[in-house]
Amino acid sequence: MRIISGFLFSLLSAPLLLTPQFANAEPVAEQQAEKNVLAIVLKTRVTRADVMPSEKERKEIKAQAKESYGEMLNYLIRVNASNRIYELVLNDYAAQKGITLNQALVSKFTEKFGDQFSGEGASKSIEEVAAKQVMQYQVEKAMFKEFGGRVIFRQSNPQMPIDAYKALLSGYRESGQLQIVDKDLEDAFWSVFTPPFQYEIAPENIDFSQPWWI
């Protein structure tokens, strides 16, 4: 914002005339920023703005949800925030374990699903999706090997090592590397790991020897 020199000079020459509104502007801004922090993961702040659906998505949600728009928006913000927490923790875990992307598996995923991402409306490239899916499989395989426990079926993840996720995330929480500041997010985040689970896979059917798409 441009300020004419005369006005700037008057402020500099009479600092005691600043009103409380000006004097407290920076602390108020900092307090507002703190209110928008949902979680702190490995010193990275996950804010409401970071996980807010795009303007296009919000318009679509508003058109569909109508009176329930606020509730649905907050739900999606919690989902996005949870996914961001997973991403930060799993990336750190992969780095600690020296897990690198298996390019052979990426190629197989691309070959199988490439046609589904060829349209102009695709939000992500097949390469991005393949890399994410392969790394998720590799990390979850390592998690299950280390922690074991129950595995559940989800439409987005046929073999989710739910107990291994809880053990890993709880370790980060106990070490202070995972702090969920927002109460609603905290309740929703940890409730995922509370049994009973709708689709629990029988131990004899658990198999992380290869990914689900092969």
Short mmCIF file of C-alpha atoms in Angstrom, two decimals:
data_model
loop_
_atom_site.label_atom_id
_atom_site.label_comp_id
_atom_site.label_asym_id
_atom_site.label_seq_id
_atom_site.Cartn_x
_atom_site.Cartn_y
_atom_site.Cartn_z
CA MET A 1 0.00 0.00 0.00
CA ARG A 2 1.45 3.41 -1.00
CA ILE A 3 1.71 6.14 1.65
CA ILE A 4 2.39 9.76 0.70
CA SER A 5 5.60 11.15 2.14
CA GLY A 6 3.88 13.81 4.27
CA PHE A 7 1.72 11.26 6.05
CA LEU A 8 4.69 8.95 6.54
CA PHE A 9 6.72 11.82 8.04
CA SER A 10 3.92 12.72 10.47
CA LEU A 11 3.84 9.12 11.75
CA LEU A 12 7.60 9.00 12.16
CA SER A 13 7.77 12.35 13.95
CA ALA A 14 4.96 11.57 16.41
CA PRO A 15 5.14 7.88 17.36
CA LEU A 16 3.27 8.46 20.63
CA LEU A 17 0.15 9.43 18.67
CA LEU A 18 -0.28 5.92 17.29
CA THR A 19 -3.62 4.51 18.37
CA PRO A 20 -3.94 1.07 19.99
CA GLN A 21 -5.42 -0.18 16.70
CA PHE A 22 -2.14 0.54 14.87
CA ALA A 23 0.08 -0.47 17.75
CA ASN A 24 -1.59 -3.87 18.14
CA ALA A 25 -2.04 -4.65 14.45
CA GLU A 26 0.83 -7.11 14.26
CA PRO A 27 -0.08 -9.11 17.39
CA VAL A 28 -3.72 -9.29 16.24
CA ALA A 29 -2.61 -10.60 12.86
CA GLU A 30 -0.40 -13.17 14.55
CA GLN A 31 -3.26 -14.27 16.82
CA GLN A 32 -5.54 -14.63 13.81
CA ALA A 33 -2.92 -16.71 12.02
CA GLU A 34 -2.60 -18.95 15.07
CA LYS A 35 -6.36 -19.52 15.08
CA ASN A 36 -6.11 -20.81 11.50
CA VAL A 37 -3.47 -23.41 12.40
CA LEU A 38 -5.07 -26.84 12.49
CA ALA A 39 -1.98 -28.94 13.18
CA ILE A 40 1.79 -28.78 13.42
CA VAL A 41 3.66 -31.72 11.90
CA LEU A 42 7.45 -31.87 11.99
CA LYS A 43 7.48 -28.08 12.52
CA THR A 44 5.26 -27.59 9.44
CA ARG A 45 2.02 -25.75 10.10
CA VAL A 46 -1.10 -27.12 8.46
CA THR A 47 -3.48 -24.18 8.21
CA ARG A 48 -7.11 -23.90 7.23
CA ALA A 49 -6.06 -21.98 4.14
CA ASP A 50 -3.70 -24.80 3.11
CA VAL A 51 -6.47 -27.38 3.02
CA MET A 52 -9.39 -25.22 1.89
CA PRO A 53 -11.11 -26.64 -1.22
CA SER A 54 -10.65 -24.55 -4.34
CA GLU A 55 -13.19 -21.87 -5.27
CA LYS A 56 -14.56 -24.15 -7.98
CA GLU A 57 -14.95 -27.01 -5.51
CA ARG A 58 -16.63 -24.74 -2.97
CA LYS A 59 -19.17 -23.59 -5.56
CA GLU A 60 -19.96 -27.20 -6.44
CA ILE A 61 -20.31 -28.12 -2.77
CA LYS A 62 -22.59 -25.14 -2.12
CA ALA A 63 -24.81 -26.08 -5.05
CA GLN A 64 -25.15 -29.66 -3.83
CA ALA A 65 -25.19 -29.21 -0.05
CA LYS A 66 -27.33 -26.05 0.08
CA GLU A 67 -28.25 -25.51 3.78
CA SER A 68 -25.59 -28.02 4.86
CA TYR A 69 -22.82 -26.16 3.03
CA GLY A 70 -20.94 -25.05 6.16
CA GLU A 71 -21.02 -28.53 7.67
CA MET A 72 -19.87 -30.17 4.44
CA LEU A 73 -17.11 -27.62 3.93
CA ASN A 74 -15.75 -28.19 7.43
CA TYR A 75 -15.88 -31.95 6.85
CA LEU A 76 -13.82 -31.66 3.65
CA ILE A 77 -11.34 -29.36 5.39
CA ARG A 78 -10.84 -32.02 8.06
CA VAL A 79 -10.39 -34.71 5.39
CA ASN A 80 -7.84 -32.60 3.51
CA ALA A 81 -6.02 -31.75 6.73
CA SER A 82 -5.87 -35.42 7.73
CA ASN A 83 -4.47 -36.35 4.32
CA ARG A 84 -1.84 -33.62 4.67
CA ILE A 85 -0.82 -35.00 8.08
CA TYR A 86 -0.52 -38.50 6.61
CA GLU A 87 1.58 -37.15 3.76
CA LEU A 88 4.04 -35.31 6.01
CA VAL A 89 4.47 -38.23 8.41
CA LEU A 90 4.77 -40.90 5.71
CA ASN A 91 7.29 -38.85 3.75
CA ASP A 92 9.40 -38.53 6.88
CA TYR A 93 9.05 -42.23 7.66
CA ALA A 94 10.06 -43.15 4.10
CA ALA A 95 13.14 -40.93 4.36
CA GLN A 96 14.11 -42.52 7.68
CA LYS A 97 13.76 -46.02 6.23
CA GLY A 98 15.55 -45.14 3.00
CA ILE A 99 12.53 -46.06 0.88
CA THR A 100 12.91 -44.91 -2.73
CA LEU A 101 10.33 -44.99 -5.47
CA ASN A 102 10.16 -48.29 -7.35
CA GLN A 103 10.15 -47.18 -10.98
CA ALA A 104 9.21 -50.65 -12.25
CA LEU A 105 5.97 -50.50 -10.24
CA VAL A 106 5.34 -46.96 -11.48
CA SER A 107 5.61 -48.20 -15.07
CA LYS A 108 3.19 -51.06 -14.41
CA PHE A 109 0.65 -48.69 -12.82
CA THR A 110 0.98 -46.27 -15.75
CA GLU A 111 0.50 -49.03 -18.30
CA LYS A 112 -2.64 -50.29 -16.58
CA PHE A 113 -4.39 -47.00 -15.85
CA GLY A 114 -2.88 -44.56 -18.37
CA ASP A 115 -6.05 -44.38 -20.48
CA GLN A 116 -8.07 -43.14 -17.50
CA PHE A 117 -5.92 -40.01 -17.19
CA SER A 118 -5.64 -39.04 -20.84
CA GLY A 119 -8.56 -36.60 -20.91
CA GLU A 120 -8.16 -32.83 -20.74
CA GLY A 121 -10.24 -32.65 -17.58
CA ALA A 122 -7.85 -34.79 -15.54
CA SER A 123 -6.62 -32.80 -12.52
CA LYS A 124 -3.44 -34.86 -12.16
CA SER A 125 -1.19 -36.65 -14.62
CA ILE A 126 -0.88 -40.42 -14.62
CA GLU A 127 2.76 -40.02 -13.58
CA GLU A 128 1.77 -38.11 -10.44
CA VAL A 129 -0.91 -40.60 -9.48
CA ALA A 130 1.36 -43.59 -10.19
CA ALA A 131 4.21 -42.20 -8.09
CA LYS A 132 1.88 -41.48 -5.17
CA GLN A 133 0.23 -44.91 -5.29
CA VAL A 134 3.53 -46.78 -5.54
CA MET A 135 5.15 -44.85 -2.71
CA GLN A 136 2.07 -45.35 -0.53
CA TYR A 137 2.24 -49.10 -1.16
CA GLN A 138 5.96 -49.24 -0.39
CA VAL A 139 5.61 -47.27 2.84
CA GLU A 140 2.58 -49.22 4.05
CA LYS A 141 4.39 -52.48 3.33
CA ALA A 142 7.29 -51.29 5.53
CA MET A 143 4.88 -50.10 8.22
CA PHE A 144 3.09 -53.44 8.34
CA LYS A 145 6.39 -55.29 8.53
CA GLU A 146 7.48 -53.14 11.48
CA PHE A 147 4.24 -52.82 13.43
CA GLY A 148 1.94 -55.60 12.20
CA GLY A 149 -1.63 -55.49 13.49
CA ARG A 150 -4.99 -55.36 11.77
CA VAL A 151 -5.54 -54.44 8.13
CA ILE A 152 -8.81 -53.07 6.77
CA PHE A 153 -10.35 -52.68 3.33
CA ARG A 154 -11.27 -49.28 1.99
CA GLN A 155 -12.45 -48.41 -1.48
CA SER A 156 -9.51 -46.06 -1.87
CA ASN A 157 -7.08 -48.49 -0.26
CA PRO A 158 -7.76 -52.26 -0.47
CA GLN A 159 -5.18 -53.01 2.25
CA MET A 160 -4.79 -50.27 4.86
CA PRO A 161 -2.64 -51.37 7.83
CA ILE A 162 -4.79 -49.49 10.31
CA ASP A 163 -2.97 -50.58 13.48
CA ALA A 164 0.41 -49.81 11.91
CA TYR A 165 -0.82 -46.32 11.01
CA LYS A 166 -1.98 -45.78 14.58
CA ALA A 167 1.33 -46.99 16.02
CA LEU A 168 3.38 -44.79 13.71
CA LEU A 169 1.26 -41.66 14.16
CA SER A 170 1.06 -42.16 17.92
CA GLY A 171 4.86 -42.31 18.03
CA TYR A 172 5.08 -38.96 16.26
CA ARG A 173 2.48 -37.52 18.65
CA GLU A 174 4.31 -38.77 21.74
CA SER A 175 7.60 -37.31 20.51
CA GLY A 176 5.95 -33.91 19.95
CA GLN A 177 6.36 -34.10 16.17
CA LEU A 178 2.60 -34.31 15.59
CA GLN A 179 0.34 -31.80 17.32
CA ILE A 180 -3.27 -31.44 16.24
CA VAL A 181 -4.34 -28.02 17.48
CA ASP A 182 -7.94 -27.96 16.27
CA LYS A 183 -10.20 -29.98 18.59
CA ASP A 184 -12.69 -31.05 15.93
CA LEU A 185 -9.87 -32.20 13.65
CA GLU A 186 -8.19 -34.03 16.51
CA ASP A 187 -11.36 -35.95 17.39
CA ALA A 188 -12.07 -36.85 13.76
CA PHE A 189 -8.46 -37.77 13.02
CA TRP A 190 -7.98 -40.27 15.85
CA SER A 191 -11.51 -41.73 15.64
CA VAL A 192 -10.49 -43.41 12.37
CA PHE A 193 -8.25 -45.77 14.34
CA THR A 194 -10.89 -46.80 16.87
CA PRO A 195 -12.46 -50.25 16.34
CA PRO A 196 -14.72 -51.86 15.39
CA PHE A 197 -13.77 -51.55 11.73
CA GLN A 198 -16.35 -52.16 9.02
CA TYR A 199 -14.19 -54.26 6.71
CA GLU A 200 -11.37 -55.98 8.56
CA ILE A 201 -9.29 -58.37 6.44
CA ALA A 202 -8.68 -61.86 7.84
CA PRO A 203 -5.00 -62.33 8.79
CA GLU A 204 -4.57 -65.18 6.32
CA ASN A 205 -5.68 -62.92 3.46
CA ILE A 206 -3.26 -60.08 4.18
CA ASP A 207 -0.60 -59.91 1.47
CA PHE A 208 1.82 -57.02 0.95
CA SER A 209 4.07 -59.01 -1.39
CA GLN A 210 2.74 -57.02 -4.33
CA PRO A 211 0.49 -53.97 -4.83
CA TRP A 212 -3.25 -54.26 -5.46
CA TRP A 213 -3.06 -53.27 -9.13
CA ILE A 214 -0.87 -56.24 -10.14
#
